[in-house]
Short mmCIF file of C-alpha atoms in Angstrom, two decimals:
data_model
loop_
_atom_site.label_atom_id
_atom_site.label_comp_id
_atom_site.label_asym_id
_atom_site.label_seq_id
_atom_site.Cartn_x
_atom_site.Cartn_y
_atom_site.Cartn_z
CA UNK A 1124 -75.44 -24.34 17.14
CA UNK A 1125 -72.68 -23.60 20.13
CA UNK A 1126 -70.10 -25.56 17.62
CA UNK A 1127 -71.17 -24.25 14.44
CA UNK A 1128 -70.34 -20.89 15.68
CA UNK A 1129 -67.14 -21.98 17.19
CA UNK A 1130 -65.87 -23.53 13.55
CA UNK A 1131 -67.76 -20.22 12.35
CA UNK A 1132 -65.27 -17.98 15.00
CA UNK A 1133 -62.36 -20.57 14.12
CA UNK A 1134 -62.43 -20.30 10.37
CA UNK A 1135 -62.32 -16.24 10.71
CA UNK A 1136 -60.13 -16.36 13.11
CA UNK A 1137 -58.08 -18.21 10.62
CA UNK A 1138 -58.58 -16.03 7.71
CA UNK A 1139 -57.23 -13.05 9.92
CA UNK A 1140 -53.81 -15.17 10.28
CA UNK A 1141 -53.88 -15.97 6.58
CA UNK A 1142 -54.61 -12.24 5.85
CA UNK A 1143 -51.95 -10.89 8.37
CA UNK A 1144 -49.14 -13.91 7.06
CA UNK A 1145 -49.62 -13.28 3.34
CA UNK A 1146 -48.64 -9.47 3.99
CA UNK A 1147 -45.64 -10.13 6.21
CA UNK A 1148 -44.73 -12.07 3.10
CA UNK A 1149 -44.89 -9.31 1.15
CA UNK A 1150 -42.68 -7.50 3.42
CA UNK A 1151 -40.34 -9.84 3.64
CA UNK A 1152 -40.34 -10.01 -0.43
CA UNK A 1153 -40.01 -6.17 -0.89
CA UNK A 1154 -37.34 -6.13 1.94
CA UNK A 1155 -35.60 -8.93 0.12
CA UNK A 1156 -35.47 -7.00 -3.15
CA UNK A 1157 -34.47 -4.17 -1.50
CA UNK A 1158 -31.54 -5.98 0.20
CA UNK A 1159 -30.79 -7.49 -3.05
CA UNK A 1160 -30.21 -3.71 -4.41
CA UNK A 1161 -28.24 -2.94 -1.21
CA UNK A 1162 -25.72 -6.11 -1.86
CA UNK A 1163 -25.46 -5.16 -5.69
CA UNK A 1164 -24.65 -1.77 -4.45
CA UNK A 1165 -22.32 -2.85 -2.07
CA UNK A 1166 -20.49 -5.39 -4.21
CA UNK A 1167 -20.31 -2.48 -7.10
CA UNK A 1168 -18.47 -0.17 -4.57
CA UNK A 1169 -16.22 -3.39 -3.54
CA UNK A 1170 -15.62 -3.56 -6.92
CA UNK A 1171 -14.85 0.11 -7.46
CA UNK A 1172 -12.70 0.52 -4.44
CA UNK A 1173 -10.41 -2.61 -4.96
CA UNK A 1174 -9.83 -1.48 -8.58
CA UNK A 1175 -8.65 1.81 -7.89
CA UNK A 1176 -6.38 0.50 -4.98
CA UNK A 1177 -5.20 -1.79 -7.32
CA UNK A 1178 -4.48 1.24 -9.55
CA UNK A 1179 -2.67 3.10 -6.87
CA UNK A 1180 -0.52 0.60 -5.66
CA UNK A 1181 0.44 -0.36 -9.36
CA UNK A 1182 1.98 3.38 -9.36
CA UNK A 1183 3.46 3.42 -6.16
CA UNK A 1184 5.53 -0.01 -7.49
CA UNK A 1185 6.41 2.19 -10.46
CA UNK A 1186 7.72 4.98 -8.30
CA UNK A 1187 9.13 2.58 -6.04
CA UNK A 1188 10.88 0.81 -9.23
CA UNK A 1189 12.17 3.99 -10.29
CA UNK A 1190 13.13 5.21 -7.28
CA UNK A 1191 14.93 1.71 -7.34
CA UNK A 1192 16.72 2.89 -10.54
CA UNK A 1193 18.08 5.95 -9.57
CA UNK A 1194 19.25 4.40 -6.59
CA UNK A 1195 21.46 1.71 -8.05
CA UNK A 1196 22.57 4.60 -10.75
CA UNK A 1197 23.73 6.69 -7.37
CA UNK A 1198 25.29 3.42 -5.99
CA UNK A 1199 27.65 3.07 -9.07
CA UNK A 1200 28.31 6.82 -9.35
CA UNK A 1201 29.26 6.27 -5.24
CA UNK A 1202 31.50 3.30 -6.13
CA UNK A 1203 33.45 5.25 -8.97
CA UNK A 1204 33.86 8.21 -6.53
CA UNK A 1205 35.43 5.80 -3.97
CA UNK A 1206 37.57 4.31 -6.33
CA UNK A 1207 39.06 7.66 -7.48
CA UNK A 1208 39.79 8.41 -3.65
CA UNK A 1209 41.21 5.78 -3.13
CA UNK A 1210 43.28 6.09 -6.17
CA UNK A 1211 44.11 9.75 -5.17
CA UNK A 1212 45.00 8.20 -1.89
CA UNK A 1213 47.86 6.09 -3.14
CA UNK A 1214 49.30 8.68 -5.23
CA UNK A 1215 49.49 10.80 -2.02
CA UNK A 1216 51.42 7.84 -0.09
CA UNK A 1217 53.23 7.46 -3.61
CA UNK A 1218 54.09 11.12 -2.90
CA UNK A 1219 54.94 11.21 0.73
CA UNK A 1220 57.05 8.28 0.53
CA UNK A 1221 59.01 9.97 -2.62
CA UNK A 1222 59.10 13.46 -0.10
CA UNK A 1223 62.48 12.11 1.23
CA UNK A 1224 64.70 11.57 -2.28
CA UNK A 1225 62.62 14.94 -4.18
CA UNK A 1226 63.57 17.44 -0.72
CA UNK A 1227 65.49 19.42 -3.74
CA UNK A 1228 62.40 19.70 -5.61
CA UNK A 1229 59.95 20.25 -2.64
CA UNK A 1230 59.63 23.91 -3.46
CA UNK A 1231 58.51 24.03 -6.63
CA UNK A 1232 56.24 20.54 -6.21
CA UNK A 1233 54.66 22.15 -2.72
CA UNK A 1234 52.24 24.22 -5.31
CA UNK A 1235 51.19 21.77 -6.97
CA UNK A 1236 50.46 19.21 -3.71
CA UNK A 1237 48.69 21.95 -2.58
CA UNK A 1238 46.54 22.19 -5.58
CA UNK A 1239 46.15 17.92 -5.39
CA UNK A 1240 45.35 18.18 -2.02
CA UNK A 1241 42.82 20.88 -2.55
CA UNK A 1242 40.94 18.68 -5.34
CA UNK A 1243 41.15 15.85 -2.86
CA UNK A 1244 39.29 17.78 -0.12
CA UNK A 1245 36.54 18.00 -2.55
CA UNK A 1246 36.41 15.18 -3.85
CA UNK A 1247 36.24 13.67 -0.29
CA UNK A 1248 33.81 16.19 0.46
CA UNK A 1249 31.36 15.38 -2.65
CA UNK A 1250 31.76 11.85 -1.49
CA UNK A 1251 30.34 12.58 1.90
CA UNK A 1252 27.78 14.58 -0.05
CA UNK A 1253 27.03 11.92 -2.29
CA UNK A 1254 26.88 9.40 0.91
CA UNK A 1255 24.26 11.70 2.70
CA UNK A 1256 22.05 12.07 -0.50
CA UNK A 1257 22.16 8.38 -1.10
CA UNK A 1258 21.25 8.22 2.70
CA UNK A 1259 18.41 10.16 2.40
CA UNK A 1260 17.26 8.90 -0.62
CA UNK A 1261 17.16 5.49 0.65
CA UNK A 1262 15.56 6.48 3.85
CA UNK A 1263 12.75 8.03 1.75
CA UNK A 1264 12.27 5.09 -0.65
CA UNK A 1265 12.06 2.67 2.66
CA UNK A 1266 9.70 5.32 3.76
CA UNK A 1267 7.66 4.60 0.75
CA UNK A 1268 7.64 1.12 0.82
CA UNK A 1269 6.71 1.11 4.37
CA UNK A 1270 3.58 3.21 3.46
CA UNK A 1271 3.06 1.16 0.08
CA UNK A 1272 2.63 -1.87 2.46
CA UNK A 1273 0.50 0.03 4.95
CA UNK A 1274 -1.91 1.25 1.66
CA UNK A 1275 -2.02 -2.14 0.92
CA UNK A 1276 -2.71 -3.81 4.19
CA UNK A 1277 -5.91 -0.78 4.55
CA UNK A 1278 -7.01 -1.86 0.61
CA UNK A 1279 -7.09 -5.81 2.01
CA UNK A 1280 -8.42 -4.67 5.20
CA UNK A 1281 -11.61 -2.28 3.24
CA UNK A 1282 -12.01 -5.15 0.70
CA UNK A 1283 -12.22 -8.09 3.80
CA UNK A 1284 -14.36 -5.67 5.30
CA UNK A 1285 -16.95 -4.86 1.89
CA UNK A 1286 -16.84 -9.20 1.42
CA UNK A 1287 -17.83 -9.65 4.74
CA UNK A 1288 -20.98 -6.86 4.53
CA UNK A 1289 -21.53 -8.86 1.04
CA UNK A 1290 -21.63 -11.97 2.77
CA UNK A 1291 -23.80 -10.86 5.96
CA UNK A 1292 -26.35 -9.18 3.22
CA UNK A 1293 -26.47 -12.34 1.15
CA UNK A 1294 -27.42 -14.67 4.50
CA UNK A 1295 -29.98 -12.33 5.68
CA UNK A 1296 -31.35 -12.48 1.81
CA UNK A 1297 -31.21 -16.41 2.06
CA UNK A 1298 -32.91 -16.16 5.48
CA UNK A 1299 -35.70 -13.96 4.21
CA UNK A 1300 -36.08 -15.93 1.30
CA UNK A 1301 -36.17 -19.17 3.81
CA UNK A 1302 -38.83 -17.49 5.89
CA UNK A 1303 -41.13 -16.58 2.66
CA UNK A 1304 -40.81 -19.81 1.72
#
């Protein structure tokens, strides 16, 4: 009788455990669903986010290009400029060197020198102008680039970051999975 009731106490107390380890499967299967909507969530913002980086650096490059452009237009404009100083340059040591033979005609030509040499100041001057703009110009387009690569090294950093959350919920869903099982 003692060991009837024994298997008797045995096979509830086994029933209990059966009772108590098919519901902690069922939690585990309802968490696992719900961490399979959490990883399709996650993997649908990854997706989001990395397209519209992708969408924000491809206009930065095309504000960076065109930046580009007007900066090689400004280079050639800068290049013509220097060659017409330099040009006005010669004719001035052209002139200086022809001061000594046209003495008899300094009078009337000292108008007119004055006149060249006026134009020449602002030429020289626009120059410097031009020089500074181009300066600034390509200060600001380095100061683009640097903070295109900067977006770009966040976007990689955010879309490492969202792969590795994807990957961490995906081996907890394998483990739970592996534990049902």
């Amino acid at each position: 009788k003692t060991r009837f009731e024994g298997a008797e106490k045995l096979c509830a107390s086994l029933e209990e455990e059966r009772t108590h380890l098919a519901a902690e499967a069922k939690t585990a299967c309802e968490k696992q669903e719900e961490l399979s909507g959490e990883l399709r969530e996650v993997r649908a913002a990854a997706q989001q986010t990395e397209q519209m980086l992708s969408s924000q650096l491809a206009s930065a490059q095309e504000v960076v290009s065109t930046q580009a452009g007007e900066l090689s237009a400004k280079d050639q404009q800068l290049t013509a400029l220097q060659a017409d100083l330099k040009k006005a340059q010669e004719e001035t040591l052209a002139l200086t060197e022809a001061k000594g033979q046209l003495a008899t005609q300094l009078s009337e030509l000292k108008g007119q020198y004055a006149v060249q040499d006026a134009e020449q100041r602002a030429e020289i001057h626009a120059l410097k102008q031009a020089q500074a703009d181009l300066r600034t110009e390509k200060a600001q387009l380095e100061s683009n680039m640097h903070m295109l690569r900067q977006a770009n090294m966040e976007s990689q950093r955010l879309v490492d970051g969202l792969r590795r959350n994807a990957d961490e919920n995906e081996r907890r869903t394998e483990r739970s999975r592996s534990l049902v099982q």
